[in-house]
Amino acid sequence: MEKIPYKIYLTEDEMPKAWYNLRADMINKPAPLLNPGTHEPMKAEELAPVFCEELVKQELDNETAYFPIPEEVYNFYKMYRPSPLVRAYFLEKALGTPAKIYYKFEGNNTSGSHKLNSAIAQAYYAKKQGLKGVTTETGAGQWGTALSMACSYFDLDCKVYMVKVSYQQKPFRREVMRTYGASVTPSPSTSTEVGKRILEAHPGTTGSLGCAISEAVEVATTTPGYRYVLGSVLNQVLLHQSVIGLETEIALKKYGIKPDIVIGCAGGGSNLGGLIAPFMRDKIKGLADTRIIAVEPASCPSLTRGKYAYDFCDTGMVCPLAKMYTLGSNFIPSPNHAGGLRYHGMSSILSQLYDDGLMEAVTAVQTDVFRAAERFARVEGILPAPESSHAIKVAIDEALKCKETGEEKTIVFGLTGTGYFDMVAYESFHDGLMDDYIPTDDDLKASLSTLPVI
Amino acid sequence: MEKIPYKIYLTEDEMPKAWYNLRADMINKPAPLLNPGTHEPMKAEELAPVFCEELVKQELDNETAYFPIPEEVYNFYKMYRPSPLVRAYFLEKALGTPAKIYYKFEGNNTSGSHKLNSAIAQAYYAKKQGLKGVTTETGAGQWGTALSMACSYFDLDCKVYMVKVSYQQKPFRREVMRTYGASVTPSPSTSTEVGKRILEAHPGTTGSLGCAISEAVEVATTTPGYRYVLGSVLNQVLLHQSVIGLETEIALKKYGIKPDIVIGCAGGGSNLGGLIAPFMRDKIKGLADTRIIAVEPASCPSLTRGKYAYDFCDTGMVCPLAKMYTLGSNFIPSPNHAGGLRYHGMSSILSQLYDDGLMEAVTAVQTDVFRAAERFARVEGILPAPESSHAIKVAIDEALKCKETGEEKTIVFGLTGTGYFDMVAYESFHDGLMDDYIPTDDDLKASLSTLPVI
């Protein structure tokens, strides 16, 4: 067989021309968004004040399997895509495993992560609709940076609400966003009604994604010419992120490789949903028996310890209700948690797949995650983002199991981004100041008690 | 003609198998290093206490045109090489220029720059010689990070002396080096005799590369099992960095392209010397008439305002004398200078080529450099290092000249690295706090007055 290179790059011509909508092939479709007042499924016209028109269509469409990638977006993709599928020869050697490990590396762009794949699509549709700008939330800052880049490209205004703890931990992210012309506000802020309300109720809060979402949505719906865009959780985002999985599939097929295990980190689900899309399709169709593993932080365990129920997407309860694995919309992970993936809920698509038994989920505590990150950095030469390192941790675990059993399994994981802006977290790890706080059952009982009654 | 893709990637098989030694083809060879005591050319045995044996051979060899890349180094190169040659379609469009702009992007590795190309070679030879570890200096931190990665790979100890101003401006660089197991000391420090001497003479000094070199050399020569390694200036470094130019040449040849202008930033000369090597070879042989332009910061203008003379390589005057364009070994750029490229002298090879009229040199002030950086970031999607942005600035200038004249020139420049760790500098640029300090004639007269009499 042809020798597999360290990095498999597709040519530009081999890049996917359409996004793949996994919902079209799901037997049990993800549950629809509900109007928080009537508890009826949200209609397009109800979503239109919040989201761009084309994106509403993509959000609600459970039937169309492929959406052509608009030429303007495709051209932008060429700036930083195709991303390499890397054969982790160095890691395999260091582990002494017979497993074959591959990772799809999405960090080679200035946003530092896969988030740009959806940001440029959403900015494009906003521009096409003639909008002035968009608002959004960001946690670790990758999504905000990605959106800033995308908005700068299409000359759109960009207002970012950044989770306060990340704003403090990652001061330089703000400067990158500023380089791309965005405005960045730490959330919760006093610039919105919902922010004021949250600050009154929780004066010392370090913020959460759910809370930043509420602020961004308020600004979008009260400012003419603006809409809200979101970097994860939504169906439309997973649709755009399918480019990750599709490229991975094409690269593997070039060498006749079928993965045994596909692993991704899971916060809201954007990377995982995108990476696994074609592999899950084959699994649903009975064409493959791939194990698919979601890795979430033990400090924010929506799939493994949450409830599958309708919940608010945001702390301020201004958004539609989504059926998902959730910890409750007012769940806020410990401020000591440095590993990203802080959202209280999980993509409805992934929630349904998990509930259907098509996907596994495991948790990792953060010192284990950083240990895996450092090990990976030293042998593979890439400094991984803490989020991505959740997948590294479990990929290493699975590779070590292969070492015990002697099985030559093919493991593919998503390396979603780089950790250049996470050095405060790395420092606290090096200094032994990082802890492994896990929410207690009582913590979760309290946050789950706010679930709406449907 | 075949359409040129946004990114030209070589396959692993197309990667160069040997480094190219430009000295072999130079008519006027670079002047030899001199013993600071006798003023006689340094012999191999005199350099051996400072440098690894194989590296001494490479340093002194002006005849051998190609040095095979050792297999271990070649394997490591595959981790992050080949680097892409990017066609700057977006920048061309934004400028409205008929020029065709290409850049060789060396930033897609965790050291964030081209420095890894030589770091891994030098670490390899140190390991091969059975050493325990190496010492070095670093300015902006790219070289220190690169060396940390290389030493971690070969399990060598790594002691880094980091210019104090950079240590303060780039706290996170230290954490990256720590992730790779290196120790980092701000220079000047009290851990060496020369450091104490410099601190006594200049109590408030923010340090310089020349001063950090003195400290690193002292530690290497007084600690058994250690040698000193340097990230720029030396002939051996330019030899290793030729991989940049060779890959660029191969990528261009695939599409039948000959560059009209090749541009690189110039501090000590490692990137520039590597990038231009094959193009300069053709120019020397009369096979091409390529313009080759070195861009240096106006605040540290060794080629354009320095003197071509023998000088000390380091502030402590413990190193051999090198003939080079120099500002004097005690020259220290303004602490307000954020753009890297802070070394007082220039590679002997590049100095000779410049003196022979084979290369041009221009300066850029730092606000112009950051303006070019931001412009580039917004259209090409890469956040450039300040050092690299010197080349961007002049590439844009040349492209705009083409716009005036209508000439479709092919411009190639070196994008040596990313600016993720330079956000303090970007912030000061955004806040309008950055100035364009240029040394006065009196400043230079004072620093040049310390040149040794040969």
PDB file of C-alpha atoms in Angstrom, chain A residues 175 178-179, chain B residues 169-170 297 299 334-340 342 364-374 384-387 389-390 422-438:
ATOM      1  CA  GLU A 175      -6.611  42.728  20.650  1.00  0.00           C
ATOM      2  CA  ARG A 178      -9.736  44.656  17.558  1.00  0.00           C
ATOM      3  CA  THR A 179      -7.195  44.080  14.789  1.00  0.00           C
TER       4      THR A 179
ATOM      5  CA  GLN B 169       6.417  42.138  26.782  1.00  0.00           C
ATOM      6  CA  LYS B 170       5.841  38.456  26.026  1.00  0.00           C
ATOM      7  CA  PRO B 297      13.632  48.442  11.149  1.00  0.00           C
ATOM      8  CA  SER B 299      15.299  51.802  14.753  1.00  0.00           C
ATOM      9  CA  SER B 334      14.871  52.050  21.791  1.00  0.00           C
ATOM     10  CA  PRO B 335      12.756  50.035  24.258  1.00  0.00           C
ATOM     11  CA  ASN B 336       9.761  51.456  22.378  1.00  0.00           C
ATOM     12  CA  HIS B 337      10.765  49.368  19.409  1.00  0.00           C
ATOM     13  CA  ALA B 338       8.332  46.453  19.270  1.00  0.00           C
ATOM     14  CA  GLY B 339       9.201  45.066  15.886  1.00  0.00           C
ATOM     15  CA  GLY B 340      11.913  42.539  16.692  1.00  0.00           C
ATOM     16  CA  ARG B 342      17.011  44.023  17.316  1.00  0.00           C
ATOM     17  CA  ALA B 364      10.683  50.855   7.664  1.00  0.00           C
ATOM     18  CA  VAL B 365       9.404  52.716  10.722  1.00  0.00           C
ATOM     19  CA  GLN B 366       7.303  50.679  13.079  1.00  0.00           C
ATOM     20  CA  THR B 367       3.890  52.341  12.764  1.00  0.00           C
ATOM     21  CA  ASP B 368       4.108  51.819   8.989  1.00  0.00           C
ATOM     22  CA  VAL B 369       5.031  48.214   9.672  1.00  0.00           C
ATOM     23  CA  PHE B 370       2.019  47.653  11.965  1.00  0.00           C
ATOM     24  CA  ARG B 371      -0.276  49.405   9.503  1.00  0.00           C
ATOM     25  CA  ALA B 372       0.884  46.972   6.827  1.00  0.00           C
ATOM     26  CA  ALA B 373       0.480  44.098   9.294  1.00  0.00           C
ATOM     27  CA  GLU B 374      -3.116  44.998  10.064  1.00  0.00           C
ATOM     28  CA  PRO B 384       1.698  38.377  11.058  1.00  0.00           C
ATOM     29  CA  ALA B 385       4.636  38.761  13.416  1.00  0.00           C
ATOM     30  CA  PRO B 386       5.984  42.326  13.574  1.00  0.00           C
ATOM     31  CA  GLU B 387       9.284  41.073  12.164  1.00  0.00           C
ATOM     32  CA  SER B 389       5.544  42.653   8.668  1.00  0.00           C
ATOM     33  CA  HIS B 390       8.632  44.588   7.607  1.00  0.00           C
ATOM     34  CA  ASP B 422       2.864  40.182  19.985  1.00  0.00           C
ATOM     35  CA  MET B 423      -0.527  41.466  21.096  1.00  0.00           C
ATOM     36  CA  VAL B 424       1.031  43.933  23.547  1.00  0.00           C
ATOM     37  CA  ALA B 425       2.658  45.616  20.553  1.00  0.00           C
ATOM     38  CA  TYR B 426      -0.544  45.454  18.519  1.00  0.00           C
ATOM     39  CA  GLU B 427      -2.390  46.964  21.493  1.00  0.00           C
ATOM     40  CA  SER B 428       0.024  49.884  21.707  1.00  0.00           C
ATOM     41  CA  PHE B 429      -0.407  50.385  17.952  1.00  0.00           C
ATOM     42  CA  HIS B 430      -4.233  50.336  18.266  1.00  0.00           C
ATOM     43  CA  ASP B 431      -4.084  52.764  21.170  1.00  0.00           C
ATOM     44  CA  GLY B 432      -1.866  55.185  19.232  1.00  0.00           C
ATOM     45  CA  LEU B 433       0.918  54.787  21.793  1.00  0.00           C
ATOM     46  CA  MET B 434       3.523  53.496  19.369  1.00  0.00           C
ATOM     47  CA  ASP B 435       6.243  55.879  18.227  1.00  0.00           C
ATOM     48  CA  ASP B 436       8.744  55.814  15.391  1.00  0.00           C
ATOM     49  CA  TYR B 437      11.949  56.479  17.234  1.00  0.00           C
ATOM     50  CA  ILE B 438      14.989  56.464  14.965  1.00  0.00           C
TER      51      ILE B 438
END
